Coordinates of C-alpha atoms and ligand atoms in Angstrom, one line a residue:
M11 CA 3.0 4.1 34.8
S12 CA 5.0 1.1 33.3
T13 CA 4.5 0.4 29.5
I14 CA 1.8 -1.7 28.3
V15 CA 3.4 -5.0 26.7
T16 CA 1.0 -7.1 24.7
R17 CA 2.1 -10.3 23.2
I18 CA 0.9 -12.5 19.8
P19 CA 1.8 -16.1 20.6
P20 CA 0.2 -18.2 17.9
S21 CA 1.3 -22.0 17.5
P22 CA 2.6 -22.5 13.9
T23 CA 0.7 -26.0 14.0
G24 CA -2.0 -25.5 11.3
H25 CA -3.3 -22.6 8.9
F26 CA -3.8 -19.3 10.2
H27 CA -7.1 -19.4 12.0
I28 CA -9.7 -16.8 12.4
G29 CA -9.7 -17.4 16.1
T30 CA -5.9 -16.8 16.1
A31 CA -6.4 -13.6 14.2
R32 CA -8.9 -12.2 16.5
A33 CA -7.0 -12.8 19.4
A34 CA -3.8 -11.1 18.0
L35 CA -6.1 -8.2 17.3
F36 CA -7.3 -7.6 20.3
N37 CA -3.9 -7.5 21.7
Y38 CA -2.8 -5.2 18.9
L39 CA -5.3 -2.8 19.4
F40 CA -4.9 -2.8 23.0
A41 CA -1.3 -2.2 22.9
R42 CA -1.5 0.3 20.2
H43 CA -4.1 2.2 22.0
H44 CA -2.2 2.4 25.4
G45 CA 1.0 3.3 23.2
G46 CA 2.4 -0.1 24.5
R47 CA 4.7 -2.6 22.9
I48 CA 3.9 -6.1 21.1
V49 CA 5.8 -9.1 21.1
F50 CA 5.2 -11.6 18.3
R51 CA 6.1 -15.1 19.7
S52 CA 6.1 -18.0 17.4
E53 CA 5.2 -21.0 19.9
D54 CA 6.9 -23.7 18.2
T55 CA 7.9 -26.0 20.8
D56 CA 5.6 -28.9 19.8
R57 CA 8.4 -30.2 17.4
T58 CA 6.3 -32.7 15.7
R59 CA 3.3 -30.4 14.8
S60 CA 5.0 -27.0 14.2
K61 CA 5.9 -26.0 10.5
R62 CA 7.7 -23.0 9.4
E63 CA 5.3 -22.8 6.5
Y64 CA 2.5 -22.1 9.0
E65 CA 4.7 -19.8 10.7
D66 CA 5.2 -17.9 7.3
E67 CA 1.3 -18.1 6.7
I68 CA 0.7 -16.6 10.0
I69 CA 3.2 -13.8 9.8
E70 CA 2.1 -13.1 6.4
G71 CA -1.7 -12.9 7.1
L72 CA -1.2 -10.6 10.0
H73 CA 0.7 -8.3 8.0
W74 CA -2.0 -8.3 5.6
L75 CA -4.5 -7.6 8.3
G76 CA -2.4 -4.6 8.8
M77 CA -0.9 -5.8 12.1
E78 CA 2.8 -5.3 13.0
W79 CA 5.0 -5.9 16.2
D80 CA 7.8 -4.6 17.9
E81 CA 9.7 -7.7 18.9
F82 CA 9.9 -11.0 17.2
S83 CA 10.7 -14.3 18.7
R84 CA 10.5 -18.0 18.6
Q85 CA 9.9 -20.4 21.6
S86 CA 12.4 -22.9 20.5
E87 CA 15.2 -20.2 20.5
N88 CA 14.6 -19.8 24.5
A89 CA 15.5 -23.4 25.3
P90 CA 18.4 -22.5 27.1
R91 CA 16.5 -20.1 29.1
H92 CA 13.8 -22.6 29.8
R93 CA 16.3 -25.3 31.1
E94 CA 18.2 -22.8 33.2
L95 CA 15.0 -21.9 34.8
L96 CA 13.9 -25.5 35.2
E97 CA 17.2 -26.5 36.9
K98 CA 16.8 -23.2 39.4
L99 CA 13.4 -24.4 40.5
V100 CA 14.7 -27.7 40.9
A101 CA 17.8 -26.6 42.9
E102 CA 15.4 -24.4 45.1
G103 CA 13.4 -27.4 45.7
K104 CA 10.2 -25.7 44.0
A105 CA 10.4 -28.3 41.5
Y106 CA 11.5 -32.0 41.4
V107 CA 12.7 -34.7 38.7
S108 CA 10.3 -37.7 39.1
A109 CA 11.3 -41.2 37.4
E110 CA 8.0 -42.7 36.6
P111 CA 6.6 -44.9 33.8
A112 CA 5.8 -43.1 30.5
K113 CA 2.4 -42.4 29.9
D114 CA 2.2 -43.9 26.3
A115 CA 4.8 -46.7 27.1
P116 CA 4.6 -47.6 30.8
E117 CA 7.2 -50.3 30.3
R118 CA 9.6 -47.0 29.7
T119 CA 10.8 -45.1 32.6
V120 CA 11.0 -41.0 32.1
E121 CA 12.1 -38.1 34.4
V122 CA 9.4 -35.6 34.4
V123 CA 9.7 -32.4 36.1
R124 CA 6.8 -31.7 38.8
L125 CA 5.9 -28.5 40.3
K126 CA 5.7 -28.4 44.1
N127 CA 2.1 -27.4 44.4
P128 CA 1.4 -25.7 47.6
G129 CA -2.0 -26.5 47.0
K130 CA -4.0 -23.3 47.5
A131 CA -6.8 -21.2 46.2
I132 CA -5.7 -19.2 43.2
T133 CA -8.0 -15.9 42.5
F134 CA -7.2 -13.4 39.6
T135 CA -8.8 -10.5 38.3
D136 CA -9.9 -11.2 34.8
L137 CA -10.4 -7.9 32.9
V138 CA -13.4 -9.4 31.2
R139 CA -14.7 -11.7 33.4
G140 CA -14.1 -10.4 37.0
D141 CA -12.5 -12.5 39.7
I142 CA -12.2 -16.1 39.0
T143 CA -11.0 -18.7 41.7
F144 CA -9.7 -22.1 41.3
D145 CA -8.8 -24.5 44.3
T146 CA -5.5 -25.9 42.9
T147 CA -5.3 -28.4 45.0
E148 CA -6.5 -31.5 42.9
L149 CA -4.0 -30.4 40.2
G150 CA -1.4 -32.1 42.6
D151 CA 2.1 -31.8 41.5
F152 CA 1.5 -31.3 38.0
V153 CA 4.2 -31.8 35.1
I154 CA 6.0 -28.6 34.0
A155 CA 8.3 -30.5 31.6
R156 CA 8.7 -33.8 30.1
S157 CA 12.5 -33.4 31.1
L158 CA 15.0 -30.7 31.8
G159 CA 15.3 -30.1 28.2
D160 CA 12.0 -30.2 26.9
P161 CA 9.5 -27.6 28.9
L162 CA 5.6 -28.0 28.6
Y163 CA 3.5 -25.1 27.2
H164 CA 2.6 -23.7 30.7
F165 CA 6.2 -23.2 31.7
A166 CA 7.7 -22.0 28.6
V167 CA 4.8 -19.5 28.0
V168 CA 5.0 -18.0 31.7
V169 CA 9.3 -17.7 31.4
D170 CA 8.8 -16.2 28.1
D171 CA 6.1 -13.7 29.2
M172 CA 8.3 -12.6 32.1
D173 CA 11.4 -12.2 30.1
A174 CA 9.3 -10.3 27.8
S175 CA 7.9 -8.0 30.3
V176 CA 4.6 -8.8 29.0
T177 CA 1.9 -6.9 31.2
H178 CA -1.5 -7.9 29.5
V179 CA -2.5 -11.8 28.5
I180 CA -5.3 -11.4 26.2
R181 CA -6.5 -14.7 24.9
G182 CA -9.4 -17.0 24.3
E183 CA -11.5 -18.2 26.9
D184 CA -10.5 -22.0 26.4
H185 CA -7.1 -20.9 28.2
I186 CA -9.1 -19.7 31.5
S187 CA -8.4 -23.2 33.0
N188 CA -4.9 -23.0 32.3
T189 CA -4.3 -19.6 34.2
P190 CA -4.2 -21.0 37.7
R191 CA -1.4 -23.3 36.8
Q192 CA 0.5 -20.8 35.0
I193 CA 0.2 -18.6 38.2
L194 CA 1.8 -21.0 40.3
I195 CA 4.8 -21.5 38.1
Q196 CA 5.1 -17.5 38.3
E197 CA 4.7 -17.7 41.8
A198 CA 7.8 -20.4 42.0
L199 CA 9.8 -18.4 39.8
G200 CA 9.2 -15.1 41.5
A201 CA 7.8 -13.5 38.0
P202 CA 5.2 -10.7 38.3
R203 CA 1.5 -11.9 37.5
P204 CA 0.2 -10.1 34.0
A205 CA -3.3 -8.8 34.2
Y206 CA -5.4 -11.4 32.3
A207 CA -8.5 -10.6 29.6
H208 CA -10.0 -13.7 28.5
I209 CA -12.2 -13.2 25.2
P210 CA -15.2 -15.2 24.4
L211 CA -15.2 -17.8 22.2
I212 CA -15.9 -17.7 18.4
L213 CA -19.1 -19.8 17.9
D214 CA -20.6 -20.8 14.6
E215 CA -24.3 -20.4 13.4
K216 CA -25.1 -23.3 15.6
R217 CA -23.8 -21.7 18.5
A218 CA -20.9 -24.5 18.6
K219 CA -17.2 -23.5 18.8
L220 CA -16.2 -22.4 15.3
S221 CA -14.4 -25.2 13.5
K222 CA -13.7 -26.6 10.0
R223 CA -17.3 -28.2 10.0
S224 CA -18.9 -24.6 10.1
G225 CA -17.2 -23.3 6.8
A226 CA -13.8 -21.8 6.1
T227 CA -11.5 -21.1 9.4
A228 CA -8.5 -19.8 7.7
V229 CA -7.9 -16.4 7.0
T230 CA -6.2 -17.3 3.6
D231 CA -9.3 -19.0 2.6
Y232 CA -11.1 -15.8 3.2
R233 CA -8.2 -13.7 1.5
N234 CA -8.4 -16.0 -1.7
E235 CA -12.1 -15.5 -2.0
G236 CA -11.5 -12.0 -2.2
F237 CA -12.4 -10.5 1.0
L238 CA -10.5 -7.4 1.8
P239 CA -8.4 -6.8 4.6
E240 CA -9.8 -4.0 6.0
A241 CA -13.2 -5.8 6.1
L242 CA -11.8 -8.6 7.9
V243 CA -10.2 -6.6 10.5
N244 CA -13.4 -4.5 10.9
Y245 CA -15.6 -7.6 11.2
L246 CA -12.9 -9.5 13.6
A247 CA -13.3 -6.6 15.9
L248 CA -16.8 -6.8 16.4
L249 CA -16.7 -10.3 17.1
G250 CA -17.0 -9.9 21.1
W251 CA -16.3 -6.2 21.1
S252 CA -18.5 -3.4 20.6
P253 CA -17.6 0.4 20.9
G254 CA -20.8 1.0 23.1
D255 CA -22.8 2.6 20.5
D256 CA -24.3 1.4 17.2
R257 CA -20.9 2.3 15.0
E258 CA -20.1 -0.7 12.9
D259 CA -17.5 0.7 10.3
F260 CA -14.2 1.0 11.7
S261 CA -10.8 1.2 10.3
L262 CA -7.8 -0.3 12.0
A263 CA -6.8 3.3 13.1
E264 CA -10.3 4.0 14.2
L265 CA -10.3 0.8 16.2
V266 CA -7.0 1.5 17.7
A267 CA -8.5 4.9 18.9
T268 CA -12.0 3.4 20.2
F269 CA -10.9 -0.2 21.2
S270 CA -11.0 -1.0 25.4
L271 CA -11.5 -4.1 27.1
E272 CA -14.3 -2.9 29.0
G273 CA -15.9 -3.2 25.7
V274 CA -15.5 -7.1 25.5
Q275 CA -18.4 -9.1 26.1
K276 CA -18.4 -12.3 28.2
S277 CA -20.7 -14.4 26.1
G278 CA -19.6 -16.0 22.8
A279 CA -19.3 -14.1 19.7
A280 CA -21.4 -15.8 16.7
W281 CA -19.7 -15.9 13.7
S282 CA -22.0 -14.6 10.8
R283 CA -20.7 -15.2 7.0
E284 CA -23.7 -12.9 6.1
K285 CA -22.5 -10.2 8.2
L286 CA -18.8 -10.7 7.2
L287 CA -20.0 -10.4 3.6
S288 CA -22.0 -7.2 4.1
V289 CA -19.0 -5.5 5.8
N290 CA -17.0 -6.5 3.0
Q291 CA -19.2 -5.1 0.4
R292 CA -19.4 -2.0 2.2
W293 CA -15.4 -1.9 2.0
M294 CA -15.3 -2.8 -1.6
R295 CA -17.9 0.0 -2.4
K296 CA -15.4 2.8 -0.5
L297 CA -12.8 1.8 -3.0
S298 CA -12.0 4.0 -5.9
D299 CA -12.9 2.5 -9.3
A300 CA -9.0 2.2 -10.0
D301 CA -8.2 0.4 -6.7
F302 CA -11.3 -1.8 -7.1
L303 CA -9.8 -2.9 -10.4
T304 CA -6.3 -3.6 -8.9
H305 CA -8.3 -5.7 -6.5
L306 CA -10.1 -7.5 -9.1
D307 CA -6.8 -8.6 -10.4
V308 CA -8.1 -9.7 -14.2
G309 CA -7.5 -6.3 -15.7
R310 CA -4.1 -7.4 -16.9
N311 CA -5.6 -9.9 -19.4
S312 CA -5.8 -7.1 -21.7
S313 CA -6.6 -8.8 -24.9
Y314 CA -9.4 -10.8 -23.1
M315 CA -11.0 -7.9 -21.0
P316 CA -10.2 -4.6 -22.3
E317 CA -9.1 -2.4 -19.4
E318 CA -11.8 0.5 -20.7
R319 CA -14.8 -1.8 -20.9
L320 CA -13.5 -3.5 -17.5
A321 CA -13.5 -0.2 -16.1
K322 CA -17.1 0.5 -16.9
T323 CA -18.4 -2.4 -15.2
V324 CA -17.0 -1.4 -11.7
P325 CA -20.5 0.1 -10.7
L326 CA -22.3 -2.9 -11.4
L327 CA -19.8 -5.3 -9.6
K328 CA -19.7 -2.7 -6.6
E329 CA -23.6 -2.9 -6.8
R330 CA -23.8 -6.8 -7.1
A331 CA -20.5 -8.5 -5.6
Q332 CA -19.9 -9.0 -2.1
T333 CA -16.3 -10.5 -2.6
F334 CA -13.9 -9.9 -5.2
G335 CA -14.4 -13.8 -6.1
E336 CA -18.2 -13.0 -6.6
A337 CA -17.3 -10.0 -8.8
R338 CA -15.0 -12.2 -10.8
D339 CA -17.7 -14.8 -11.2
L340 CA -19.9 -12.3 -12.4
L341 CA -17.3 -11.3 -14.9
S342 CA -17.1 -14.9 -16.3
G343 CA -20.6 -15.4 -15.9
E344 CA -23.6 -13.0 -16.0
L345 CA -21.1 -10.3 -17.3
A346 CA -19.2 -12.1 -19.7
C347 CA -21.3 -11.0 -22.5
L348 CA -19.5 -7.4 -22.4
F349 CA -16.7 -9.0 -23.4
T350 CA -17.5 -11.7 -26.0
A351 CA -20.0 -11.1 -28.8
P352 CA -23.1 -13.6 -28.3
T353 CA -24.7 -15.8 -30.9
P354 CA -28.5 -15.6 -29.9
S355 CA -30.6 -18.5 -30.9
L356 CA -33.8 -17.8 -33.2
D357 CA -35.9 -19.5 -30.6
T358 CA -35.0 -17.4 -27.4
L359 CA -35.0 -14.3 -29.6
R360 CA -38.7 -14.9 -30.5
A361 CA -39.3 -16.5 -26.9
K362 CA -41.5 -13.2 -26.0
E363 CA -43.4 -13.0 -29.3
P364 CA -47.2 -13.2 -29.3
A365 CA -48.3 -16.2 -31.8
D366 CA -50.4 -13.8 -33.8
R367 CA -47.9 -11.4 -34.5
P368 CA -45.0 -13.5 -36.0
S369 CA -42.8 -10.4 -37.2
L370 CA -43.0 -8.5 -33.8
T371 CA -39.4 -9.1 -32.8
K372 CA -37.8 -8.2 -35.8
T373 CA -39.8 -4.8 -36.2
A374 CA -39.2 -4.0 -32.8
L375 CA -35.2 -4.5 -33.0
E376 CA -35.2 -2.7 -36.2
G377 CA -37.1 0.2 -34.5
I378 CA -34.5 0.4 -32.0
L379 CA -31.5 1.2 -34.4
A380 CA -32.4 4.8 -35.4
P381 CA -33.0 6.1 -31.7
L382 CA -29.7 4.3 -30.9
E383 CA -27.8 6.2 -33.6
S384 CA -29.4 9.3 -32.4
L385 CA -27.6 8.8 -28.8
P386 CA -24.3 10.8 -28.3
D387 CA -21.4 8.6 -27.2
G388 CA -21.0 8.2 -23.9
V389 CA -24.1 8.6 -22.3
S390 CA -25.7 7.4 -19.0
V391 CA -28.2 4.5 -18.3
E392 CA -30.9 7.1 -17.7
A393 CA -30.3 8.8 -21.2
V394 CA -30.4 5.5 -23.1
K395 CA -33.4 4.4 -20.9
D396 CA -35.3 7.8 -21.7
T397 CA -34.9 7.1 -25.5
L398 CA -35.5 3.8 -25.7
M399 CA -38.2 2.6 -23.1
P400 CA -41.0 4.9 -24.9
L401 CA -40.3 2.1 -28.0
A402 CA -41.3 -0.3 -25.4
D403 CA -44.3 1.8 -23.6
A404 CA -45.8 2.1 -27.1
E405 CA -45.9 -1.7 -27.4
E406 CA -47.3 -2.1 -24.1
T407 CA -50.7 -0.1 -25.1
K408 CA -51.0 -2.8 -28.0
G409 CA -51.5 -5.6 -25.8
K410 CA -50.4 -8.8 -26.2
G411 CA -46.4 -8.9 -26.0
G412 CA -46.4 -5.9 -24.1
R413 CA -43.2 -4.2 -23.2
G414 CA -41.3 -7.5 -22.8
A415 CA -42.0 -8.2 -26.7
V416 CA -39.3 -5.2 -27.1
L417 CA -37.1 -5.6 -24.1
W418 CA -36.4 -9.2 -24.1
P419 CA -35.2 -9.6 -28.0
L420 CA -33.1 -6.3 -27.3
R421 CA -31.6 -7.6 -24.0
Y422 CA -31.1 -11.2 -25.6
A423 CA -29.7 -9.7 -28.8
L424 CA -27.0 -7.6 -26.9
S425 CA -26.0 -10.5 -24.4
G426 CA -26.9 -13.8 -25.8
Q427 CA -27.9 -14.7 -22.2
E428 CA -30.9 -15.6 -20.4
R429 CA -29.7 -13.7 -17.3
S430 CA -27.8 -10.5 -17.8
P431 CA -28.0 -6.9 -17.0
D432 CA -31.0 -4.8 -18.1
P433 CA -30.5 -3.6 -22.2
F434 CA -30.0 -0.1 -21.0
T435 CA -27.1 -0.7 -18.8
L436 CA -25.8 -3.2 -21.7
I437 CA -25.7 -0.5 -24.1
T438 CA -24.1 2.2 -21.9
I439 CA -21.1 -0.5 -21.1
L440 CA -21.2 -1.9 -24.6
G441 CA -21.5 1.6 -26.4
K442 CA -23.1 2.5 -29.5
G443 CA -21.3 0.8 -32.2
E444 CA -20.8 -2.5 -30.3
S445 CA -24.7 -2.7 -29.6
R446 CA -25.6 -1.8 -32.9
D447 CA -23.6 -4.4 -34.4
R448 CA -25.1 -7.1 -32.0
I449 CA -28.6 -6.0 -32.8
R450 CA -27.7 -6.4 -36.6
T451 CA -26.4 -10.1 -36.0
A452 CA -29.7 -10.6 -34.2
L453 CA -31.6 -9.3 -37.1
A454 CA -29.8 -11.6 -39.7
I455 CA -30.6 -14.4 -37.6
L456 CA -34.2 -13.4 -37.5
G457 CA -33.8 -13.5 -41.4
Ligands
LIG514 N1 0.0 -20.7 21.8 C1 -1.3 -20.7 22.1 C2 -2.3 -20.4 21.4 O1 -2.2 -20.2 20.2 C3 -1.2 -19.2 23.0 C4 -1.9 -19.1 24.2 C5 -1.6 -18.1 24.9 O2 -2.2 -16.8 24.7 O3 -1.2 -18.2 26.4 O4 -3.5 -20.8 21.7

């Protein structure tokens, strides 16, 4: 059997779109699964819209996702070859130069190249969708180049795929209608026909084609938000492909081992941010605490967030955050109190104090100090809870105020925030000394 060759042919005319990433991934997986080769081709022939910075962004993004390839090319660099084959088709009478008024400026004459269309039905077998037949008569002698030196996409793509010995073209379903034209060009060139697999479009939550209006569409946006590449790859693979069972967790290597075109569905694949978030959280939770901190990327500011205390927040962050962006927001929001001593307000400290027991808050906080002191250093949340919870429980039996009369001022004294983790977690992370200092500050405010 000849080697399988797939291609990753993005157009560098915009940011690295998740649709481009998903098409690249399927080509990557199929080739690697079969021990084949992958050709990367920057389709940069649209001179006005193509930008080198977009090409860099796409390449960098693909590498970030874990993909690499065996060959790199730029379509613009194949221009001499495109011209050679255009001239050959013209010389053989399979195409002709046609002088006609320019479409956008009819007063000007242009010399486009048109393919002599034999006008027949073209049937190709799509590996996802089965046999597809098109009557190409109505295409007429369609244009394949704006001039001998300026081929259109259809022509360039066919020549480049032929020269790279591409065996499988796996691309978005929006290219199905381009396929008959491309097959006619192949036949004129005497090029072998690759196998085609058109993968379903990515639809947004309203079942329209995913676009900027539906939310972030650039891989870079997800990267900046703090998604892990492993999670994005895992999620993108499941957009239109299924392993045939209900497994949902796949590393890139596991995908390579499992992927097949038979698992690709025909119907549109619905983008779900919620699902992506949960996949990302699963991957975040798999990280060791040290790796988690590296991704968090805030540990470097050591005077502001001591490394050691930051490390203690990892379990909390793993529990609450679905992206590293959310984790960073937690550190500067709900968890900020772990790094900056609070200045609690008198009113909020006493917010849960029953009107007829005006010294309850003070007594409750004073009552915490001795049991707190009895705790050994470095204990678990459970141990802190077992020691301190009975004090709150005792208050419960006394009626008015209840547990909250102890737990609220304690939590608020420790955090200075109306929202924060529970007091036992705070004490575990802050440690005994810092907790004691914060309770003393609150007592001073209570007077
Ligand atoms: N450059 C085209 C695109 O990004 C490639 C289409 C194809 O795979 O033939 O849509």
